[in-house]
GROMACS .gro file of C-alpha atoms in nm:
model
  181
    1MET     CA    1   6.931  -2.127  17.165
    2LYS     CA    2   7.080  -1.970  16.857
    3LEU     CA    3   6.954  -2.135  16.538
    4THR     CA    4   7.266  -2.201  16.338
    5ASP     CA    5   7.304  -2.431  16.040
    6SER     CA    6   7.458  -2.706  16.253
    7VAL     CA    7   7.181  -2.679  16.517
    8LEU     CA    8   6.912  -2.708  16.250
    9ARG     CA    9   7.085  -3.011  16.096
   10SER     CA   10   7.084  -3.181  16.436
   11PHE     CA   11   6.705  -3.161  16.469
   12ARG     CA   12   6.514  -3.488  16.440
   13VAL     CA   13   6.145  -3.564  16.402
   14ALA     CA   14   5.999  -3.602  16.752
   15LYS     CA   15   5.645  -3.709  16.666
   16VAL     CA   16   5.449  -3.799  16.352
   17PHE     CA   17   5.074  -3.755  16.329
   18ARG     CA   18   4.865  -3.921  16.060
   19GLU     CA   19   4.516  -3.795  16.138
   20ASN     CA   20   4.465  -3.643  15.792
   21SER     CA   21   4.375  -3.833  15.479
   22ASP     CA   22   4.444  -3.539  15.246
   23LYS     CA   23   4.672  -3.235  15.211
   24ILE     CA   24   4.721  -3.023  15.524
   25ASN     CA   25   4.658  -2.658  15.441
   26CYS     CA   26   4.754  -2.468  15.751
   27PHE     CA   27   4.881  -2.484  16.112
   28ASP     CA   28   4.848  -2.234  16.394
   29PHE     CA   29   4.960  -2.240  16.758
   30SER     CA   30   4.723  -2.121  17.031
   31PRO     CA   31   4.824  -1.793  17.199
   32ASN     CA   32   4.942  -1.983  17.509
   33GLY     CA   33   5.134  -2.241  17.300
   34GLU     CA   34   4.957  -2.538  17.458
   35THR     CA   35   4.779  -2.652  17.142
   36VAL     CA   36   4.830  -2.644  16.768
   37ILE     CA   37   4.549  -2.671  16.516
   38SER     CA   38   4.558  -2.794  16.157
   39SER     CA   39   4.322  -2.764  15.863
   40SER     CA   40   4.312  -3.010  15.578
   41ASP     CA   41   4.156  -3.077  15.238
   42ASP     CA   42   3.978  -3.374  15.397
   43ASP     CA   43   3.755  -3.106  15.563
   44SER     CA   44   3.901  -3.175  15.907
   45ILE     CA   45   4.019  -2.943  16.182
   46VAL     CA   46   4.252  -3.133  16.416
   47LEU     CA   47   4.345  -2.995  16.756
   48TYR     CA   48   4.673  -3.128  16.900
   49ASP     CA   49   4.788  -3.110  17.261
   50CYS     CA   50   5.151  -2.989  17.252
   51GLN     CA   51   5.230  -3.091  17.610
   52GLU     CA   52   5.106  -3.448  17.575
   53GLY     CA   53   5.206  -3.480  17.209
   54LYS     CA   54   4.879  -3.629  17.089
   55PRO     CA   55   4.565  -3.535  16.899
   56LYS     CA   56   4.304  -3.386  17.129
   57ARG     CA   57   3.998  -3.348  16.906
   58THR     CA   58   3.891  -3.360  16.543
   59LEU     CA   59   3.613  -3.142  16.402
   60TYR     CA   60   3.478  -3.142  16.047
   61SER     CA   61   3.362  -2.873  15.809
   62LYS     CA   62   3.217  -3.104  15.544
   63LYS     CA   63   2.976  -2.846  15.401
   64TYR     CA   64   3.218  -2.552  15.373
   65GLY     CA   65   3.563  -2.708  15.374
   66VAL     CA   66   3.852  -2.550  15.560
   67ASP     CA   67   4.161  -2.381  15.420
   68LEU     CA   68   4.347  -2.119  15.626
   69ILE     CA   69   4.291  -2.131  16.003
   70ARG     CA   70   4.397  -1.894  16.283
   71TYR     CA   71   4.340  -1.893  16.657
   72THR     CA   72   4.177  -1.586  16.803
   73HIS     CA   73   4.288  -1.459  17.145
   74ALA     CA   74   4.069  -1.716  17.317
   75ALA     CA   75   4.233  -2.059  17.293
   76ASN     CA   76   3.898  -2.221  17.218
   77THR     CA   77   3.799  -2.015  16.913
   78VAL     CA   78   3.933  -1.988  16.559
   79VAL     CA   79   3.861  -1.807  16.234
   80TYR     CA   80   3.901  -1.997  15.912
   81SER     CA   81   3.850  -1.956  15.540
   82SER     CA   82   3.640  -2.197  15.342
   83ASN     CA   83   3.741  -2.381  15.026
   84LYS     CA   84   3.401  -2.507  14.914
   85ILE     CA   85   3.058  -2.340  14.877
   86ASP     CA   86   3.162  -1.976  14.921
   87ASP     CA   87   3.448  -1.754  15.033
   88THR     CA   88   3.300  -1.655  15.368
   89ILE     CA   89   3.529  -1.655  15.671
   90ARG     CA   90   3.388  -1.840  15.970
   91TYR     CA   91   3.436  -1.781  16.343
   92LEU     CA   92   3.412  -2.115  16.523
   93SER     CA   93   3.390  -2.218  16.888
   94LEU     CA   94   3.605  -2.530  16.930
   95HIS     CA   95   3.441  -2.602  17.265
   96ASP     CA   96   3.096  -2.679  17.125
   97ASN     CA   97   3.171  -2.687  16.749
   98LYS     CA   98   2.928  -2.402  16.677
   99TYR     CA   99   2.970  -2.100  16.454
  100ILE     CA  100   2.980  -1.771  16.640
  101ARG     CA  101   2.975  -1.546  16.335
  102TYR     CA  102   3.018  -1.539  15.958
  103PHE     CA  103   3.224  -1.280  15.769
  104PRO     CA  104   3.095  -1.259  15.411
  105GLY     CA  105   3.248  -1.024  15.158
  106HIS     CA  106   3.521  -1.189  14.955
  107SER     CA  107   3.412  -1.311  14.613
  108LYS     CA  108   3.712  -1.539  14.552
  109ARG     CA  109   3.933  -1.770  14.759
  110VAL     CA  110   4.094  -1.621  15.072
  111VAL     CA  111   4.473  -1.658  15.046
  112ALA     CA  112   4.587  -1.465  15.354
  113LEU     CA  113   4.449  -1.450  15.708
  114SER     CA  114   4.616  -1.277  16.004
  115MET     CA  115   4.486  -1.215  16.356
  116SER     CA  116   4.587  -0.898  16.538
  117PRO     CA  117   4.818  -0.977  16.830
  118VAL     CA  118   4.652  -0.714  17.052
  119ASP     CA  119   4.276  -0.708  16.990
  120ASP     CA  120   3.982  -0.872  16.814
  121THR     CA  121   4.062  -0.750  16.464
  122PHE     CA  122   4.195  -0.959  16.178
  123ILE     CA  123   4.279  -0.903  15.814
  124SER     CA  124   4.217  -1.121  15.513
  125GLY     CA  125   4.346  -1.112  15.157
  126SER     CA  126   4.168  -1.272  14.864
  127LEU     CA  127   4.212  -1.357  14.497
  128ASP     CA  128   3.935  -1.100  14.442
  129LYS     CA  129   4.227  -0.852  14.479
  130THR     CA  130   4.112  -0.708  14.811
  131ILE     CA  131   4.237  -0.691  15.166
  132ARG     CA  132   3.962  -0.661  15.426
  133LEU     CA  133   3.984  -0.555  15.788
  134TRP     CA  134   3.742  -0.729  16.025
  135ASP     CA  135   3.637  -0.715  16.390
  136LEU     CA  136   3.529  -1.043  16.554
  137ARG     CA  137   3.234  -0.860  16.713
  138SER     CA  138   3.078  -0.755  16.381
  139PRO     CA  139   3.001  -0.947  16.061
  140ASN     CA  140   3.061  -0.634  15.855
  141CYS     CA  141   3.392  -0.549  15.695
  142GLN     CA  142   3.558  -0.260  15.885
  143GLY     CA  143   3.794  -0.160  15.606
  144LEU     CA  144   3.850  -0.248  15.240
  145MET     CA  145   4.154  -0.207  15.019
  146HIS     CA  146   4.144  -0.273  14.643
  147LEU     CA  147   4.471  -0.394  14.495
  148GLN     CA  148   4.619  -0.473  14.155
  149GLY     CA  149   4.685  -0.842  14.217
  150LYS     CA  150   4.703  -1.133  14.460
  151PRO     CA  151   4.758  -1.003  14.814
  152VAL     CA  152   4.940  -1.136  15.118
  153CYS     CA  153   4.905  -0.957  15.452
  154SER     CA  154   5.013  -0.983  15.814
  155PHE     CA  155   5.011  -0.781  16.137
  156ASP     CA  156   5.322  -0.664  16.317
  157PRO     CA  157   5.379  -0.785  16.678
  158GLU     CA  158   5.229  -0.466  16.826
  159GLY     CA  159   4.917  -0.474  16.608
  160LEU     CA  160   4.967  -0.116  16.487
  161ILE     CA  161   5.106  -0.184  16.141
  162PHE     CA  162   5.018  -0.441  15.882
  163ALA     CA  163   5.217  -0.539  15.580
  164ALA     CA  164   5.058  -0.598  15.243
  165GLY     CA  165   5.232  -0.761  14.952
  166VAL     CA  166   5.094  -0.760  14.600
  167ASN     CA  167   5.190  -1.016  14.334
  168SER     CA  168   5.512  -1.088  14.529
  169GLU     CA  169   5.660  -0.772  14.381
  170MET     CA  170   5.648  -0.524  14.666
  171VAL     CA  171   5.567  -0.489  15.033
  172LYS     CA  172   5.376  -0.188  15.167
  173LEU     CA  173   5.337  -0.104  15.534
  174TYR     CA  174   5.015   0.054  15.659
  175ASP     CA  175   4.934   0.222  15.987
  176LEU     CA  176   4.614   0.061  16.110
  177ARG     CA  177   4.500   0.389  16.267
  178SER     CA  178   4.476   0.545  15.920
  179PHE     CA  179   4.363   0.238  15.725
  180ASP     CA  180   4.064   0.426  15.581
  181LYS     CA  181   4.297   0.679  15.413
   0.00000   0.00000   0.00000
């Protein structure tokens, strides 16, 4: 289907969910498209079943809060940034609601989070003016880039290039294979 202006205007709301009592921060679809997950200022993580059109499960991060959230390649795990105690990124198993790993390093709020489409790496951007490269298998930062302002970042569909924007003024493309240069 080609998304034209008239097609978009014909769209109607199919389902309304009201599981959250506060602002929703982020959505992400699972890699297989069967579920979508939301994070909210009410410290909740809500998992929705896309095929049945209903909430599947609600988890809470009362201690740390939850801001940005992204599925990993496994449909039952996510990484998310906190909006309370610290700026650590957390790797969570949705199956048993247990943390798999913590990714400390940012000293201010994480404002960008992107999972590689091909492997277990992800990037994060923070108000501490850094972009960090991570691997889900290690709590240590794999790469660090210091910037002049607030970053945004995202992987390309092949996972070889990532884009970094600084202060909404410019976009720079980086080859992941030479990130350390």
